[in-house]
């Protein structure tokens, strides 16, 4: 198997954003860790490697949050070498849900993020 085929096999499926129900999007965005991921991607000028996010959870919990965001159509993941990179699907999302990401990111920047009972401490993992 060629290297490009092996990499393509590792890329997880991404839904068509227009087919994602609003309920799934709102459920994905209810968690403060996932909102933080979206805000960090919105503020980034380039794609972000999974391990480079500032998150108060373990690596395995972060992986769960990335999967929820991907399945809700909010992020696209791909590989650059051995690193899984993350991109906010801003253009597609703004077409399907006009103004939602802007409102979310603006609110996330101005309001303190509550620590939910299911979040892990920064020293966990």
mmCIF file of C-alpha atoms in Angstrom:
data_model
loop_
_atom_site.group_PDB
_atom_site.id
_atom_site.type_symbol
_atom_site.label_atom_id
_atom_site.label_comp_id
_atom_site.label_asym_id
_atom_site.label_seq_id
_atom_site.Cartn_x
_atom_site.Cartn_y
_atom_site.Cartn_z
ATOM 1 C CA UNK A 1 0.000 0.000 0.000
ATOM 2 C CA UNK A 2 1.344 3.417 -0.919
ATOM 3 C CA UNK A 3 1.903 6.043 1.766
ATOM 4 C CA UNK A 4 -0.891 8.314 0.463
ATOM 5 C CA UNK A 5 -3.352 5.401 0.555
ATOM 6 C CA UNK A 6 -2.338 4.558 4.119
ATOM 7 C CA UNK A 7 -2.870 8.172 5.175
ATOM 8 C CA UNK A 8 -6.255 8.334 3.424
ATOM 9 C CA UNK A 9 -7.348 5.218 5.312
ATOM 10 C CA UNK A 10 -6.580 6.972 8.605
ATOM 11 C CA UNK A 11 -8.724 10.037 7.884
ATOM 12 C CA UNK A 12 -12.027 9.712 9.733
ATOM 13 C CA UNK A 13 -15.339 10.309 7.944
ATOM 14 C CA UNK A 14 -16.756 13.833 7.899
ATOM 15 C CA UNK A 15 -20.471 14.531 7.470
ATOM 16 C CA UNK A 16 -21.962 16.953 4.982
ATOM 17 C CA UNK A 17 -22.567 20.000 7.207
ATOM 18 C CA UNK A 18 -25.869 20.757 5.439
ATOM 19 C CA UNK A 19 -27.136 17.316 6.506
ATOM 20 C CA UNK A 20 -26.241 17.711 10.203
ATOM 21 C CA UNK A 21 -29.304 18.459 12.351
ATOM 22 C CA UNK A 22 -29.186 21.637 14.424
ATOM 23 C CA UNK A 23 -29.863 19.505 17.529
ATOM 24 C CA UNK A 24 -26.598 17.586 16.979
ATOM 25 C CA UNK A 25 -24.684 20.848 16.612
ATOM 26 C CA UNK A 26 -26.152 22.318 19.786
ATOM 27 C CA UNK A 27 -25.439 19.128 21.736
ATOM 28 C CA UNK A 28 -21.825 19.230 20.546
ATOM 29 C CA UNK A 29 -21.451 22.861 21.584
ATOM 30 C CA UNK A 30 -22.967 22.504 25.062
ATOM 31 C CA UNK A 31 -19.682 21.246 26.525
ATOM 32 C CA UNK A 32 -17.160 23.957 27.553
ATOM 33 C CA UNK A 33 -14.171 21.877 26.409
ATOM 34 C CA UNK A 34 -15.640 21.544 22.918
ATOM 35 C CA UNK A 35 -16.482 25.260 22.824
ATOM 36 C CA UNK A 36 -12.871 25.967 23.767
ATOM 37 C CA UNK A 37 -11.649 23.805 20.884
ATOM 38 C CA UNK A 38 -13.921 25.667 18.453
ATOM 39 C CA UNK A 39 -12.784 29.058 19.795
ATOM 40 C CA UNK A 40 -9.107 28.107 19.578
ATOM 41 C CA UNK A 41 -9.620 26.987 15.974
ATOM 42 C CA UNK A 42 -11.513 30.186 15.148
ATOM 43 C CA UNK A 43 -8.613 32.240 16.505
ATOM 44 C CA UNK A 44 -5.931 30.192 14.712
ATOM 45 C CA UNK A 45 -4.306 31.208 11.458
ATOM 46 C CA UNK A 46 -3.388 27.589 10.621
ATOM 47 C CA UNK A 47 -4.616 24.096 11.411
ATOM 48 C CA UNK A 48 -3.904 22.906 14.956
ATOM 49 C CA UNK A 49 -2.399 19.562 15.939
ATOM 50 C CA UNK A 50 -4.516 17.667 18.501
ATOM 51 C CA UNK A 51 -1.770 17.843 21.124
ATOM 52 C CA UNK A 52 -1.347 21.609 20.767
ATOM 53 C CA UNK A 53 -4.738 22.637 22.170
ATOM 54 C CA UNK A 54 -4.884 24.135 25.651
ATOM 55 C CA UNK A 55 -7.375 21.730 27.262
ATOM 56 C CA UNK A 56 -7.996 20.753 30.914
ATOM 57 C CA UNK A 57 -8.595 17.087 30.046
ATOM 58 C CA UNK A 58 -6.574 13.946 29.358
ATOM 59 C CA UNK A 59 -5.528 12.937 25.858
ATOM 60 C CA UNK A 60 -8.193 10.207 25.667
ATOM 61 C CA UNK A 61 -10.933 12.600 26.792
ATOM 62 C CA UNK A 62 -9.746 15.198 24.273
ATOM 63 C CA UNK A 63 -9.978 12.527 21.549
ATOM 64 C CA UNK A 64 -13.619 11.991 22.526
ATOM 65 C CA UNK A 65 -14.323 15.739 22.257
ATOM 66 C CA UNK A 66 -12.671 15.941 18.820
ATOM 67 C CA UNK A 67 -14.834 13.031 17.615
ATOM 68 C CA UNK A 68 -18.037 14.724 18.819
ATOM 69 C CA UNK A 69 -17.091 17.957 17.030
ATOM 70 C CA UNK A 70 -16.157 16.081 13.846
ATOM 71 C CA UNK A 71 -19.404 14.112 13.819
ATOM 72 C CA UNK A 72 -21.367 17.353 14.293
ATOM 73 C CA UNK A 73 -19.622 18.781 11.224
ATOM 74 C CA UNK A 74 -17.776 21.511 13.104
ATOM 75 C CA UNK A 75 -14.208 20.379 12.441
ATOM 76 C CA UNK A 76 -12.293 18.563 9.734
ATOM 77 C CA UNK A 77 -9.400 16.308 10.703
ATOM 78 C CA UNK A 78 -6.536 15.218 8.467
ATOM 79 C CA UNK A 79 -2.980 14.000 8.848
ATOM 80 C CA UNK A 80 0.212 15.947 8.307
ATOM 81 C CA UNK A 81 2.890 13.297 8.733
ATOM 82 C CA UNK A 82 2.034 11.547 11.978
ATOM 83 C CA UNK A 83 0.053 14.456 13.461
ATOM 84 C CA UNK A 84 -3.721 14.657 13.302
ATOM 85 C CA UNK A 85 -4.567 18.216 12.353
ATOM 86 C CA UNK A 86 -7.826 20.064 13.006
ATOM 87 C CA UNK A 87 -9.552 22.727 10.941
ATOM 88 C CA UNK A 88 -12.726 24.634 11.726
ATOM 89 C CA UNK A 89 -15.220 24.131 8.888
ATOM 90 C CA UNK A 90 -16.135 27.820 9.071
ATOM 91 C CA UNK A 91 -17.281 28.463 5.500
ATOM 92 C CA UNK A 92 -19.448 25.335 5.292
ATOM 93 C CA UNK A 93 -20.837 25.924 8.763
ATOM 94 C CA UNK A 94 -21.662 29.591 8.148
ATOM 95 C CA UNK A 95 -23.597 28.551 5.038
ATOM 96 C CA UNK A 96 -25.619 25.916 6.912
ATOM 97 C CA UNK A 97 -26.048 27.851 10.190
ATOM 98 C CA UNK A 98 -25.507 31.581 9.503
ATOM 99 C CA UNK A 99 -24.149 33.524 12.468
ATOM 100 C CA UNK A 100 -24.033 30.577 14.894
ATOM 101 C CA UNK A 101 -20.235 30.196 15.053
ATOM 102 C CA UNK A 102 -19.664 33.936 15.317
ATOM 103 C CA UNK A 103 -22.120 34.198 18.219
ATOM 104 C CA UNK A 104 -20.639 31.156 19.939
ATOM 105 C CA UNK A 105 -17.019 32.281 19.625
ATOM 106 C CA UNK A 106 -17.838 35.855 20.712
ATOM 107 C CA UNK A 107 -19.701 34.557 23.778
ATOM 108 C CA UNK A 108 -16.937 32.090 24.610
ATOM 109 C CA UNK A 109 -14.324 34.858 24.548
ATOM 110 C CA UNK A 110 -16.296 37.176 26.854
ATOM 111 C CA UNK A 111 -17.854 34.799 29.376
ATOM 112 C CA UNK A 112 -15.894 32.774 31.896
ATOM 113 C CA UNK A 113 -16.033 29.065 31.103
ATOM 114 C CA UNK A 114 -17.614 27.070 33.936
ATOM 115 C CA UNK A 115 -15.815 23.907 34.935
ATOM 116 C CA UNK A 116 -18.317 21.087 34.657
ATOM 117 C CA UNK A 117 -18.358 18.175 37.070
ATOM 118 C CA UNK A 118 -17.220 15.726 34.393
ATOM 119 C CA UNK A 119 -14.098 17.648 33.390
ATOM 120 C CA UNK A 120 -10.770 16.390 34.579
ATOM 121 C CA UNK A 121 -8.181 18.381 36.447
ATOM 122 C CA UNK A 122 -5.252 19.829 34.426
ATOM 123 C CA UNK A 123 -2.919 17.290 36.037
ATOM 124 C CA UNK A 124 -4.991 14.279 34.989
ATOM 125 C CA UNK A 125 -3.902 11.919 32.241
#
